PDB file of C-alpha atoms in Angstrom:
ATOM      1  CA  UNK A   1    -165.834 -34.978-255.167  1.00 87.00           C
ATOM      2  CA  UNK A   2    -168.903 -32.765-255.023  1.00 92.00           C
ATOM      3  CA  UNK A   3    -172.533 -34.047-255.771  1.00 94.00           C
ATOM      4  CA  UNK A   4    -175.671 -32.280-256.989  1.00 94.00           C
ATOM      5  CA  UNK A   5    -177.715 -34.557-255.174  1.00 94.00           C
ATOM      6  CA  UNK A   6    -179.547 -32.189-253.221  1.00 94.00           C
ATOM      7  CA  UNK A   7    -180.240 -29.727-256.300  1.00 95.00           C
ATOM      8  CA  UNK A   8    -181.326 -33.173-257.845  1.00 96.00           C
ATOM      9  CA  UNK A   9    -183.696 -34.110-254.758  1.00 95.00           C
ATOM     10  CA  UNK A  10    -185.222 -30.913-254.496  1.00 95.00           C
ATOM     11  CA  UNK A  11    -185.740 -30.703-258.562  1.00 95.00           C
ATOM     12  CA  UNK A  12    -187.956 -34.392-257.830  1.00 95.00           C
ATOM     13  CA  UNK A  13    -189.589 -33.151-254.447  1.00 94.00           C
ATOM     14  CA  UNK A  14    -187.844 -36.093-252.690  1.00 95.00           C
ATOM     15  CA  UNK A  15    -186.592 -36.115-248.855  1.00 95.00           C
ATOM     16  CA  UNK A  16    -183.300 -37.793-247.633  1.00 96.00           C
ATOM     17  CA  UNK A  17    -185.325 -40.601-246.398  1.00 94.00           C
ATOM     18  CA  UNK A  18    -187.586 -41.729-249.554  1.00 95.00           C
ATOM     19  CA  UNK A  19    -184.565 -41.145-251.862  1.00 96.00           C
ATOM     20  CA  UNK A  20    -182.564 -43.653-249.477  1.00 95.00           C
ATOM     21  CA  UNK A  21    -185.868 -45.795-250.093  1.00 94.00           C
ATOM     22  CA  UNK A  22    -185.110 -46.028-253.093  1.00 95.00           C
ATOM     23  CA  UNK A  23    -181.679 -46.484-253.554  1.00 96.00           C
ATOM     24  CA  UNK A  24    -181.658 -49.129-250.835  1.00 94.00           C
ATOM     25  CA  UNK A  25    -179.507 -47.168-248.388  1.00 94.00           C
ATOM     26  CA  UNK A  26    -179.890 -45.666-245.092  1.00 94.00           C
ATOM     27  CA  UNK A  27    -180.890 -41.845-244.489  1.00 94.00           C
ATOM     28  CA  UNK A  28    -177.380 -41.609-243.077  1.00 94.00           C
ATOM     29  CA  UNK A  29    -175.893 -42.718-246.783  1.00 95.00           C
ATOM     30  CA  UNK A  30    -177.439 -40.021-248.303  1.00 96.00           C
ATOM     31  CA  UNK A  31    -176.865 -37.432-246.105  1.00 96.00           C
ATOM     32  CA  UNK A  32    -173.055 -38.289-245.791  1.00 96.00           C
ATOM     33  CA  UNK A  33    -173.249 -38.116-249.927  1.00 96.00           C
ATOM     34  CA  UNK A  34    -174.661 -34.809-249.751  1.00 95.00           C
ATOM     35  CA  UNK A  35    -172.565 -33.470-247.448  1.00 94.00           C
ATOM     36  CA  UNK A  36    -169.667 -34.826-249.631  1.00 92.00           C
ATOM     37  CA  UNK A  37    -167.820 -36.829-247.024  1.00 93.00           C
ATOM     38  CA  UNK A  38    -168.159 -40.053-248.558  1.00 94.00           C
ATOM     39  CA  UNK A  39    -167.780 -41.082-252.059  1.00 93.00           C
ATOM     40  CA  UNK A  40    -170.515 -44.233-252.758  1.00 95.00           C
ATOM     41  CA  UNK A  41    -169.721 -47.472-254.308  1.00 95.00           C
ATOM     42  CA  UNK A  42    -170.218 -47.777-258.286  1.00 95.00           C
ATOM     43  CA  UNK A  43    -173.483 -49.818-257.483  1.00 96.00           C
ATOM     44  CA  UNK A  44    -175.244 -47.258-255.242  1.00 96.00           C
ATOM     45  CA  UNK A  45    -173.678 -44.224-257.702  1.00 96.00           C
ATOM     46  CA  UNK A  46    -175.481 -46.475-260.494  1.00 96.00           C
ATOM     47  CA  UNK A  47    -178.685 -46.636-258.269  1.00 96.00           C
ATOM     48  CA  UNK A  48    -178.753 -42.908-257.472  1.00 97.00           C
ATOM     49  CA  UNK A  49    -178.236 -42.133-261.364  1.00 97.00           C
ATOM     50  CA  UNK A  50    -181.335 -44.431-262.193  1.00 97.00           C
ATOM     51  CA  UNK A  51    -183.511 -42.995-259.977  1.00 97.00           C
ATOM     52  CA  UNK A  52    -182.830 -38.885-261.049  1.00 96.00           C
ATOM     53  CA  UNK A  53    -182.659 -40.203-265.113  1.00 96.00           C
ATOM     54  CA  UNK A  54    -179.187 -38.620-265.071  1.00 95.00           C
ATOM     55  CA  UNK A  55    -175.624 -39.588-265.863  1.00 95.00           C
ATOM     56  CA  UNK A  56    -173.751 -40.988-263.324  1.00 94.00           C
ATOM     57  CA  UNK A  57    -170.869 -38.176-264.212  1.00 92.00           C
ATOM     58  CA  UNK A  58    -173.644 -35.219-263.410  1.00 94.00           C
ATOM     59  CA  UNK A  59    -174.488 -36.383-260.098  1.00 95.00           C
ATOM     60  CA  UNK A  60    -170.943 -36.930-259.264  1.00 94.00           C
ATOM     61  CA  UNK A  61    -168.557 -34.261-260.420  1.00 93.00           C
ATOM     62  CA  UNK A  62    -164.713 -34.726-259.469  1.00 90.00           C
ATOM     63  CA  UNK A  63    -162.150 -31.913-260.557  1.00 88.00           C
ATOM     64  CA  UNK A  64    -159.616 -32.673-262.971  1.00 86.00           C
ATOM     65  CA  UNK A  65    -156.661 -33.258-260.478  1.00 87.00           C
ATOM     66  CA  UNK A  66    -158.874 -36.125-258.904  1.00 84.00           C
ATOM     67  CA  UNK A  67    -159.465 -38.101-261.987  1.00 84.00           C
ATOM     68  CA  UNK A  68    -155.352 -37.660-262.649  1.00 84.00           C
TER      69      UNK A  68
ATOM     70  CA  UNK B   6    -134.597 -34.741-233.555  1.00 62.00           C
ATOM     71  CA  UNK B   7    -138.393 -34.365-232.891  1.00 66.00           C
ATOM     72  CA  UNK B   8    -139.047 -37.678-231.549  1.00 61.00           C
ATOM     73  CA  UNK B   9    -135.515 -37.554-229.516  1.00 69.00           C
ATOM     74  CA  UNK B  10    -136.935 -34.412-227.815  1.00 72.00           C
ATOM     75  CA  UNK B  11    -139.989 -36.081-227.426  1.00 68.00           C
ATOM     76  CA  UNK B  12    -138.505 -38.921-225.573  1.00 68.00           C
ATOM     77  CA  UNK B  13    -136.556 -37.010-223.246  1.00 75.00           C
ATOM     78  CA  UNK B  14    -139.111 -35.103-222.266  1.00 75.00           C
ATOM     79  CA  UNK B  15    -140.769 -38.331-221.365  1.00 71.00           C
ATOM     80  CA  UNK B  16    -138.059 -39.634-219.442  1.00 71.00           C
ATOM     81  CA  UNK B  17    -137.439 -36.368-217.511  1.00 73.00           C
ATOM     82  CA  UNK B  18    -141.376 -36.071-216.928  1.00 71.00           C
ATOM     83  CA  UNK B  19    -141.102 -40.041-215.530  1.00 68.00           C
ATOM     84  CA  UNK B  20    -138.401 -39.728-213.667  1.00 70.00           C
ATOM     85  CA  UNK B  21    -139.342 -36.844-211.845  1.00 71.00           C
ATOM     86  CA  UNK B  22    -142.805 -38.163-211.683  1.00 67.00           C
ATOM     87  CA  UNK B  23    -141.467 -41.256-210.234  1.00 66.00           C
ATOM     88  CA  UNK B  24    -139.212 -39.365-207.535  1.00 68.00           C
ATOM     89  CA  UNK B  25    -142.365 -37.093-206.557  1.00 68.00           C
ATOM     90  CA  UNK B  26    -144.477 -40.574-205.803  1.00 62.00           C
ATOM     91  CA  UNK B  27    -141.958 -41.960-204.001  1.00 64.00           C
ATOM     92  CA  UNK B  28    -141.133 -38.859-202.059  1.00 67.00           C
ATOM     93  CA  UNK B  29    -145.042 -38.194-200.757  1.00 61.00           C
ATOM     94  CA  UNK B  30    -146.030 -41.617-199.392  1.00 59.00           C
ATOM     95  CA  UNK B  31    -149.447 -41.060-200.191  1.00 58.00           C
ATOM     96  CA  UNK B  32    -152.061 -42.713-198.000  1.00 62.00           C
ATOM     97  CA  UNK B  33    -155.926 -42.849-199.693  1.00 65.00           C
ATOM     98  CA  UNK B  34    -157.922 -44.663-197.405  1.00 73.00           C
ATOM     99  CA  UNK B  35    -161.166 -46.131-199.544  1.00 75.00           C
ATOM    100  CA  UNK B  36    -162.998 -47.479-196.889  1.00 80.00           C
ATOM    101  CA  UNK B  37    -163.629 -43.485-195.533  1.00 83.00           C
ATOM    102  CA  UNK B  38    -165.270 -42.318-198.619  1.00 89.00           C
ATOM    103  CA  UNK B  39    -166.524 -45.541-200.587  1.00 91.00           C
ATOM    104  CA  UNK B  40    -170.360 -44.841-199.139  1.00 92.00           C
ATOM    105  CA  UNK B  41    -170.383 -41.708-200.519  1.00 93.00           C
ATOM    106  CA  UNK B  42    -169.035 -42.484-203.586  1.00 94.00           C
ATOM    107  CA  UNK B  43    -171.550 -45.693-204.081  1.00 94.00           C
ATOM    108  CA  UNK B  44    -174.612 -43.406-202.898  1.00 94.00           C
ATOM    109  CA  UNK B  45    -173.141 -41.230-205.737  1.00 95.00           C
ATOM    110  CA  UNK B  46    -172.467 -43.870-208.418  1.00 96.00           C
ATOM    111  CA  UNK B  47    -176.298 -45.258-207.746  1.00 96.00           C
ATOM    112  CA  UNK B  48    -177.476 -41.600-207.806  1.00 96.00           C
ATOM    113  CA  UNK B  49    -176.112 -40.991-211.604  1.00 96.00           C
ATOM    114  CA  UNK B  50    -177.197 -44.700-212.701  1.00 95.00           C
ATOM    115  CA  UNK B  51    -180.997 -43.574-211.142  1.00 95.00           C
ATOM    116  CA  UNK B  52    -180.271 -40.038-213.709  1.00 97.00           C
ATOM    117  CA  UNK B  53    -178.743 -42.196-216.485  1.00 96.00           C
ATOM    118  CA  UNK B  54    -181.399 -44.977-216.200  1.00 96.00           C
ATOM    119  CA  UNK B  55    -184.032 -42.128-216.174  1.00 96.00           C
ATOM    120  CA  UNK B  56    -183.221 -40.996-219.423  1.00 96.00           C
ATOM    121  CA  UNK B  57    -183.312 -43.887-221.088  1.00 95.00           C
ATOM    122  CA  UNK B  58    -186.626 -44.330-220.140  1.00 95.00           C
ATOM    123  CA  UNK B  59    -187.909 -40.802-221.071  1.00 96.00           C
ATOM    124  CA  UNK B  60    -186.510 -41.228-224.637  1.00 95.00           C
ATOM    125  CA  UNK B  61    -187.568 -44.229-224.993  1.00 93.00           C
ATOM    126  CA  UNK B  62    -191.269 -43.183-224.519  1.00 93.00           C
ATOM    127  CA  UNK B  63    -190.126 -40.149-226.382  1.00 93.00           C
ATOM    128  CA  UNK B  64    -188.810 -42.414-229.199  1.00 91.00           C
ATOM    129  CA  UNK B  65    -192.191 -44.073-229.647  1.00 89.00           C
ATOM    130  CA  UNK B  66    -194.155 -41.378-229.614  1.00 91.00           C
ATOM    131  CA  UNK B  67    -191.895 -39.676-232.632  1.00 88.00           C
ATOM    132  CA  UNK B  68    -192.235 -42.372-234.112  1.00 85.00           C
ATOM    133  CA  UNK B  69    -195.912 -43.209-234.442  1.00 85.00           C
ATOM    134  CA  UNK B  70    -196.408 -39.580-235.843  1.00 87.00           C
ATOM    135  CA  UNK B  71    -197.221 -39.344-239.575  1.00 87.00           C
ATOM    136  CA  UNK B  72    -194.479 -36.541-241.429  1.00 86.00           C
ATOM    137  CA  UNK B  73    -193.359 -35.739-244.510  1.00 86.00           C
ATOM    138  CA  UNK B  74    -190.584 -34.148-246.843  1.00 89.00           C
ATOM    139  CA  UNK B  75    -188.249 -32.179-244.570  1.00 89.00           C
ATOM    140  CA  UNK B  76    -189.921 -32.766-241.353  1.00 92.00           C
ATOM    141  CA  UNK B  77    -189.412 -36.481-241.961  1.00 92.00           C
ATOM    142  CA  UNK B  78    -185.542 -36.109-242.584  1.00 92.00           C
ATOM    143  CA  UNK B  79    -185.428 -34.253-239.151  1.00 94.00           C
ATOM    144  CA  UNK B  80    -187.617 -37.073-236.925  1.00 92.00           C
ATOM    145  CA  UNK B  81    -184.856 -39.775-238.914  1.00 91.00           C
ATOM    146  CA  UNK B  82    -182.133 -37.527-237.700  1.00 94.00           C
ATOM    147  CA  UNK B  83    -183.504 -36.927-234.015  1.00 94.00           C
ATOM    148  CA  UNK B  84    -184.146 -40.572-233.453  1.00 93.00           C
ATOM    149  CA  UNK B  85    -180.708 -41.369-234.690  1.00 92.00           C
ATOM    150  CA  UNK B  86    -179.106 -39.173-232.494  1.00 94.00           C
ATOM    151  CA  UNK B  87    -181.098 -40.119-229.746  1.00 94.00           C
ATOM    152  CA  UNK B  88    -180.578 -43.662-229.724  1.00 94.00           C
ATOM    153  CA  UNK B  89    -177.030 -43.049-230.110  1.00 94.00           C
ATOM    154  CA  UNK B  90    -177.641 -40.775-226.593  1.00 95.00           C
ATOM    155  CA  UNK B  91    -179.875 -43.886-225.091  1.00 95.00           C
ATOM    156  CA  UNK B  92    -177.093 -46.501-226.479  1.00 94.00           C
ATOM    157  CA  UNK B  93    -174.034 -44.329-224.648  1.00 95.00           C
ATOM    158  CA  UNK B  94    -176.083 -43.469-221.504  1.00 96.00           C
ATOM    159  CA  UNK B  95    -177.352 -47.416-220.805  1.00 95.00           C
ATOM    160  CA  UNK B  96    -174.122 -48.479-221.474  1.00 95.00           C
ATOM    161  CA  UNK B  97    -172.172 -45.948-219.083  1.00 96.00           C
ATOM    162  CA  UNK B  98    -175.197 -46.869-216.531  1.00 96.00           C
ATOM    163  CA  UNK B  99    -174.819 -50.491-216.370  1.00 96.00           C
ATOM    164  CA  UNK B 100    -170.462 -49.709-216.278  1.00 96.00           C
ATOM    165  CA  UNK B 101    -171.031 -48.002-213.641  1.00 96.00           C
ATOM    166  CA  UNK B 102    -173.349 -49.944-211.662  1.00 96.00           C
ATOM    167  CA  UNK B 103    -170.582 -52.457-211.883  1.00 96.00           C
ATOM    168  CA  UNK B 104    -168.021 -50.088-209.801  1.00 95.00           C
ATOM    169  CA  UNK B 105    -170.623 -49.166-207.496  1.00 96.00           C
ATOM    170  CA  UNK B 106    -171.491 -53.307-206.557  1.00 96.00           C
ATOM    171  CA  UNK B 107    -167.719 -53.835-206.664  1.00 95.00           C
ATOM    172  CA  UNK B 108    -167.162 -50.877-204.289  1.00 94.00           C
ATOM    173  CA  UNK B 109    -169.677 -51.989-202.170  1.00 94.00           C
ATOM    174  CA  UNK B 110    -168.793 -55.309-202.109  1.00 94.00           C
ATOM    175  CA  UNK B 111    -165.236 -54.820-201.294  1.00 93.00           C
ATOM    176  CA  UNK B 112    -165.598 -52.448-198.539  1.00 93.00           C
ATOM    177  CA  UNK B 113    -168.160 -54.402-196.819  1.00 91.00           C
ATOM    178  CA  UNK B 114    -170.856 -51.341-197.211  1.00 91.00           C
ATOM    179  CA  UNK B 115    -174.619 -52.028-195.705  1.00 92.00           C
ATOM    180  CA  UNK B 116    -176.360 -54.789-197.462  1.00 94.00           C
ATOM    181  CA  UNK B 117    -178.973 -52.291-198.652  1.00 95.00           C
ATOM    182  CA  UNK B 118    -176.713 -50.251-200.381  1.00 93.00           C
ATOM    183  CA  UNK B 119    -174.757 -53.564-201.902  1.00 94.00           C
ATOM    184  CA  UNK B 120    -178.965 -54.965-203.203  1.00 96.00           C
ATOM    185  CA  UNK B 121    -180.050 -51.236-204.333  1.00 95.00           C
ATOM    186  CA  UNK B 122    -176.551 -51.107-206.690  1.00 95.00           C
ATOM    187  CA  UNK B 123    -177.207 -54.281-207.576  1.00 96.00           C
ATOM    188  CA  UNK B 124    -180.730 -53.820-208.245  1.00 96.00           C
ATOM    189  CA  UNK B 125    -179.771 -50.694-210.438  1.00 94.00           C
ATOM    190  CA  UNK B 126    -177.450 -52.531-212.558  1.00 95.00           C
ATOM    191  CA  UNK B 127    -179.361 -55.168-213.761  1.00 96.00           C
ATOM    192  CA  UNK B 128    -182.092 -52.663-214.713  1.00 95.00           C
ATOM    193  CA  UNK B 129    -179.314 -50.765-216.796  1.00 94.00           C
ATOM    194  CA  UNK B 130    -178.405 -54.477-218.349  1.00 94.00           C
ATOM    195  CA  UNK B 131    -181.937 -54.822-219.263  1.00 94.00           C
ATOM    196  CA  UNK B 132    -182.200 -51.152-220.384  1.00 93.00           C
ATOM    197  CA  UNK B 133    -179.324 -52.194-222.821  1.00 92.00           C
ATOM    198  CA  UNK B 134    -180.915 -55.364-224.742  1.00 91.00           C
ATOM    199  CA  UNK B 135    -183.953 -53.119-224.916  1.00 91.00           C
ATOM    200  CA  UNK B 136    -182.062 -50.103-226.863  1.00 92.00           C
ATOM    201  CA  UNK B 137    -180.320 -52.242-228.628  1.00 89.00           C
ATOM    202  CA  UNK B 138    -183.576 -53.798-229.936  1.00 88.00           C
ATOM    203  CA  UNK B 139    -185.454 -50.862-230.637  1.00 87.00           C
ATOM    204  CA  UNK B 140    -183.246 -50.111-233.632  1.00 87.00           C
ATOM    205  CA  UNK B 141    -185.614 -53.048-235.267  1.00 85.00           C
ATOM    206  CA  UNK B 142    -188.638 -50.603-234.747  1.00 83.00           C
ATOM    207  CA  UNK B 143    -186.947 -47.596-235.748  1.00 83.00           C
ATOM    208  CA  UNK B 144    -185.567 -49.250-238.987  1.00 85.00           C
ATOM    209  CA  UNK B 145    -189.105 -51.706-239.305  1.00 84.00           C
ATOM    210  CA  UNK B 146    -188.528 -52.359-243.434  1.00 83.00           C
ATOM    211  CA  UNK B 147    -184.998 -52.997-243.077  1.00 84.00           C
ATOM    212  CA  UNK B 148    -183.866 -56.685-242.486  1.00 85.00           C
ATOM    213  CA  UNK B 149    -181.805 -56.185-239.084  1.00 86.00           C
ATOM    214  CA  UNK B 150    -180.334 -59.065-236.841  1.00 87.00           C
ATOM    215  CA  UNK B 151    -182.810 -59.442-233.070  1.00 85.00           C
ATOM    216  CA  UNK B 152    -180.435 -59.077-230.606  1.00 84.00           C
ATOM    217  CA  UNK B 153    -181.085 -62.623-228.829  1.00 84.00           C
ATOM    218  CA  UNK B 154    -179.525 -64.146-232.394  1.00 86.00           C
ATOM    219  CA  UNK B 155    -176.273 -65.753-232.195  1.00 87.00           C
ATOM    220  CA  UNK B 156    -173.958 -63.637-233.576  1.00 88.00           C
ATOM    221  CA  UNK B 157    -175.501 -60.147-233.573  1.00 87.00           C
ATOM    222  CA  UNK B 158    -172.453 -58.023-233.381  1.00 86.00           C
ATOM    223  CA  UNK B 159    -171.480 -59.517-236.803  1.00 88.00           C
ATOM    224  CA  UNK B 160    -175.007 -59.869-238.159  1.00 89.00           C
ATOM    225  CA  UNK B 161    -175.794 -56.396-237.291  1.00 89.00           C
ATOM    226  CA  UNK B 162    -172.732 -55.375-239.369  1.00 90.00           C
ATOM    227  CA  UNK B 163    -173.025 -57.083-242.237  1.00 90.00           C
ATOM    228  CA  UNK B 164    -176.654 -55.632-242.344  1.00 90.00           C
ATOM    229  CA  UNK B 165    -175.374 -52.494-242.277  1.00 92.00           C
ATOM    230  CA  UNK B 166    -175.419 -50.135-245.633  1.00 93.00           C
ATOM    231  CA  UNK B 167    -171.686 -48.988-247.197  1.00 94.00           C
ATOM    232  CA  UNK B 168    -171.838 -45.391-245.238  1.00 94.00           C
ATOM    233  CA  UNK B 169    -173.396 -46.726-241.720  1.00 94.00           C
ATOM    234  CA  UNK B 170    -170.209 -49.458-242.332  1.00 95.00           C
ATOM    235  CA  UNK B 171    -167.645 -46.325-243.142  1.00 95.00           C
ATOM    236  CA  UNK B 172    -169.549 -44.264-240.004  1.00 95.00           C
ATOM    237  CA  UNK B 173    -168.749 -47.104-237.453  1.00 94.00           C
ATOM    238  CA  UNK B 174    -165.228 -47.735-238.788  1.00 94.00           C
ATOM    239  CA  UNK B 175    -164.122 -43.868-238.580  1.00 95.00           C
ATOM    240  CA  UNK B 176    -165.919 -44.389-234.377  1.00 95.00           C
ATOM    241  CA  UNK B 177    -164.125 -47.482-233.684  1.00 94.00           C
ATOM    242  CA  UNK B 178    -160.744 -46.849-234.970  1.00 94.00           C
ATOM    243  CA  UNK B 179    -161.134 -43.889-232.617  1.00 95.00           C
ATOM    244  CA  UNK B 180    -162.056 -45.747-230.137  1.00 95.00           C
ATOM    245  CA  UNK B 181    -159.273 -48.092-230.702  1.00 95.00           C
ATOM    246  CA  UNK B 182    -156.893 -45.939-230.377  1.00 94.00           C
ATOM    247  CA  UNK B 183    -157.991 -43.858-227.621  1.00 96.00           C
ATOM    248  CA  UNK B 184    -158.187 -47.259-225.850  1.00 95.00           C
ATOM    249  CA  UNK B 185    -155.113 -48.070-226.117  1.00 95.00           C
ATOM    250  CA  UNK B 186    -153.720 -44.498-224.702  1.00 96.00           C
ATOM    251  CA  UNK B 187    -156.455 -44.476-222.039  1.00 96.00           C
ATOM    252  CA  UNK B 188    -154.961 -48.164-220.516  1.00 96.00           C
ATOM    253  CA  UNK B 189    -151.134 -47.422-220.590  1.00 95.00           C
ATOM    254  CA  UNK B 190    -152.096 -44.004-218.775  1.00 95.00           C
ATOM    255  CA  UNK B 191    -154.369 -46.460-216.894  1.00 95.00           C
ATOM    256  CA  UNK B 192    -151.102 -48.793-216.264  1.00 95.00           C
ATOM    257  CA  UNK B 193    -148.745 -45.569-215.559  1.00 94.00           C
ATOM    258  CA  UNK B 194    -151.388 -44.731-212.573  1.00 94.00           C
ATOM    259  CA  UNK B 195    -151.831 -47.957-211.187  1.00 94.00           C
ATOM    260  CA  UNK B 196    -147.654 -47.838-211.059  1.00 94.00           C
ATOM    261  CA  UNK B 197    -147.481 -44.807-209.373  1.00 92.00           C
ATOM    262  CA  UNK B 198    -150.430 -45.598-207.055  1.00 90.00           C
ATOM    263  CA  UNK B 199    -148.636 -48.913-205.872  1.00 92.00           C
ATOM    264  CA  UNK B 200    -145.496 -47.087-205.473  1.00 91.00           C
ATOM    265  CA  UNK B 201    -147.063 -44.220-203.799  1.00 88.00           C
ATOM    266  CA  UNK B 202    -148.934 -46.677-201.309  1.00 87.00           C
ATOM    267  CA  UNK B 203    -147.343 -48.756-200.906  1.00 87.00           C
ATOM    268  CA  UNK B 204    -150.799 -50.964-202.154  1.00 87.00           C
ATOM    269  CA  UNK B 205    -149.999 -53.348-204.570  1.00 91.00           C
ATOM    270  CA  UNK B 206    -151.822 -52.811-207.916  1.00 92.00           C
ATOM    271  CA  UNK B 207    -149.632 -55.403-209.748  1.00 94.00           C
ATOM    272  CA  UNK B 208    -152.865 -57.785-210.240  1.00 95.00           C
ATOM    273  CA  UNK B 209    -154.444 -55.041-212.364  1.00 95.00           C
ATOM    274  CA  UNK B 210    -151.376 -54.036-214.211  1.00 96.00           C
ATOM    275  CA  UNK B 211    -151.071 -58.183-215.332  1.00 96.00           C
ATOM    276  CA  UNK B 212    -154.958 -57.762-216.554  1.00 96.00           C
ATOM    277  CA  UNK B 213    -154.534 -54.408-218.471  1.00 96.00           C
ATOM    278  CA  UNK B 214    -151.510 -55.724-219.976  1.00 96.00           C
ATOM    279  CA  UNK B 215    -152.893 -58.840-221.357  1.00 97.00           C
ATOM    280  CA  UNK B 216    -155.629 -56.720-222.198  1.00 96.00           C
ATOM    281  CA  UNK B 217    -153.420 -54.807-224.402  1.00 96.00           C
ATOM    282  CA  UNK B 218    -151.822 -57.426-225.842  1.00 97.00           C
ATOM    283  CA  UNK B 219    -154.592 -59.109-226.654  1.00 96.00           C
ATOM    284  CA  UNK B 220    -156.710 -56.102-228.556  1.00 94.00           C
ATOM    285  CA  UNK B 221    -153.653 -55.630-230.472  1.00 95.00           C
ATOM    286  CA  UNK B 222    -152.758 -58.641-231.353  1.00 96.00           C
ATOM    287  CA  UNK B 223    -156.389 -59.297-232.595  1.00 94.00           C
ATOM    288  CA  UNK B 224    -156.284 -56.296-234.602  1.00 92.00           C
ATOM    289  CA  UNK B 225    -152.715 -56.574-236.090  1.00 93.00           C
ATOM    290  CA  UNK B 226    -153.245 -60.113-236.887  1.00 95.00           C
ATOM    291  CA  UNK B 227    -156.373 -59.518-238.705  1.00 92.00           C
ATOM    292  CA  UNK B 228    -155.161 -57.011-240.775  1.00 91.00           C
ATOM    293  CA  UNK B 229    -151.993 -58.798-241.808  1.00 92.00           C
ATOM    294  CA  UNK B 230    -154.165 -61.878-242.606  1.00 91.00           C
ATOM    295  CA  UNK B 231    -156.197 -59.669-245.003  1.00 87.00           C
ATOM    296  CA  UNK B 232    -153.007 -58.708-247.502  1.00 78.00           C
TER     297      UNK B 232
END
């Protein structure tokens, strides 16, 4: 899975730390996201989309042989 | 025909490694070198304790400064890491400050040295409770267990977000694991010391075995309860 989360951050001026704020996650959630080496649950995926006014499937973008 | 090779190996190594203990009669006399090693134990626990103590201050005072954007991400990720330093180091202290009373209790060392190693330890046991407090004030707006509740280990985990919770799993099943090597090594030594000796170790073979079977058991069982 790769994320545009920190394209997305940097797009709304937001830091690891207030976008954990605001997703109700630690700093350490986000920055494992971002660094792709762990997928998050539905609920915080939902949170995350919220937040950035995007689709959950352009924040989280999984190749075709992943979604097989 | 991997593991077959693998297991011969072992044998031959054991075998051999067997013959070569029992061949060499080693005699390691504690008593000759257990001051120096105490002095030496309390000397790292004075280094380790003095740490903890340095970034603790150092912790505060990161902490009461006002940052933002980028430079905020990097004072979250400094304090992390150093608390995980402080947790390791007051941990190790107090460990060790155990050996060094035990060592100086069973050789019969000076009475000063036996108070001072005391005296370090608890200091590194209250050095612990107050790291593992000071998470609450690094983490203020999050809802995290005190450490004098009943219950923290658990409490602490279930307060604990989805990728802290994946974190601390990857760490412990490590650590697991790495246990369980370290103690049969741990038994194979204490085997080839009492063989060696002549100085029976069997007392803390029994231990480490029921040890063993005891984390395992725990482990296995809870897993196979959760199918």
């Amino acid at each position: 899975m790769r994320t545009r989360l920190k394209e997305l951050r940097a797009r709304d001026g937001l830091n690891q730390t207030e976008l954990a704020k605001r997703a109700k996650v630690s700093r350490q959630t986000i920055s494992l996201i971002e660094r792709e080496e762990f997928i998050p649950s539905l609920l915080i995926a939902v949170r995350i989309a919220v937040i950035f006014n995007e689709a959950i499937e352009d924040i989280f973008l999984f190749d075709k042989e992943e979604l097989e | 025909m991997r593991v077959f090779v693998m297991l011969l190996l072992g044998a031959v190594v054991g075998f051999f490694g067997m013959y070569a203990a029992l061949s060499f009669n080693v005699i390691i006399n504690f008593n000759s070198i257990a001051f120096a090693i105490t002095l030496t134990l309390i000397a790292i626990n004075v280094l380790l304790v003095g740490f903890v103590m340095v970034s603790k201050r150092q912790m505060n005072h990161m902490g009461n400064l006002v940052l933002s954007g980028e430079e905020e991400d990097m004072r979250d990720v400094w304090q992390y890491k150093r608390y995980s330093d402080m947790t390791l180091c007051s941990t190790a202290s107090f460990l060790i400050g155990i050996g060094a009373v035990a060592i100086s209790i069973i050789t019969g060392q000076a009475i000063w040295l036996t108070i001072a190693s005391s005296v370090i330890t608890s200091i590194a046991a209250l050095l612990s409770v107050v790291v593992s407090s000071s998470i609450t004030k690094l983490y203020p707006e999050r809802s995290l267990p005190s450490v004098s509740e009943k219950d923290y280990a658990n409490k602490f985990l279930a307060a604990s977000d989805e990728g802290e919770r994946y974190v601390m799993l990857q760490g412990l099943y490590r650590a697991f694991t790495t246990m369980n090597n370290a103690l049969i090594i741990a038994l194979l030594l204490f085997i080839i010391y009492s063989v060696s000796t002549g100085d029976s170790q069997l007392f803390a073979i029994f231990v480490i075995v029921l040890v063993l079977i005891g984390a395992n058991a725990r482990y296995h069982l809870f897993i196979r309860k959760k199918t």
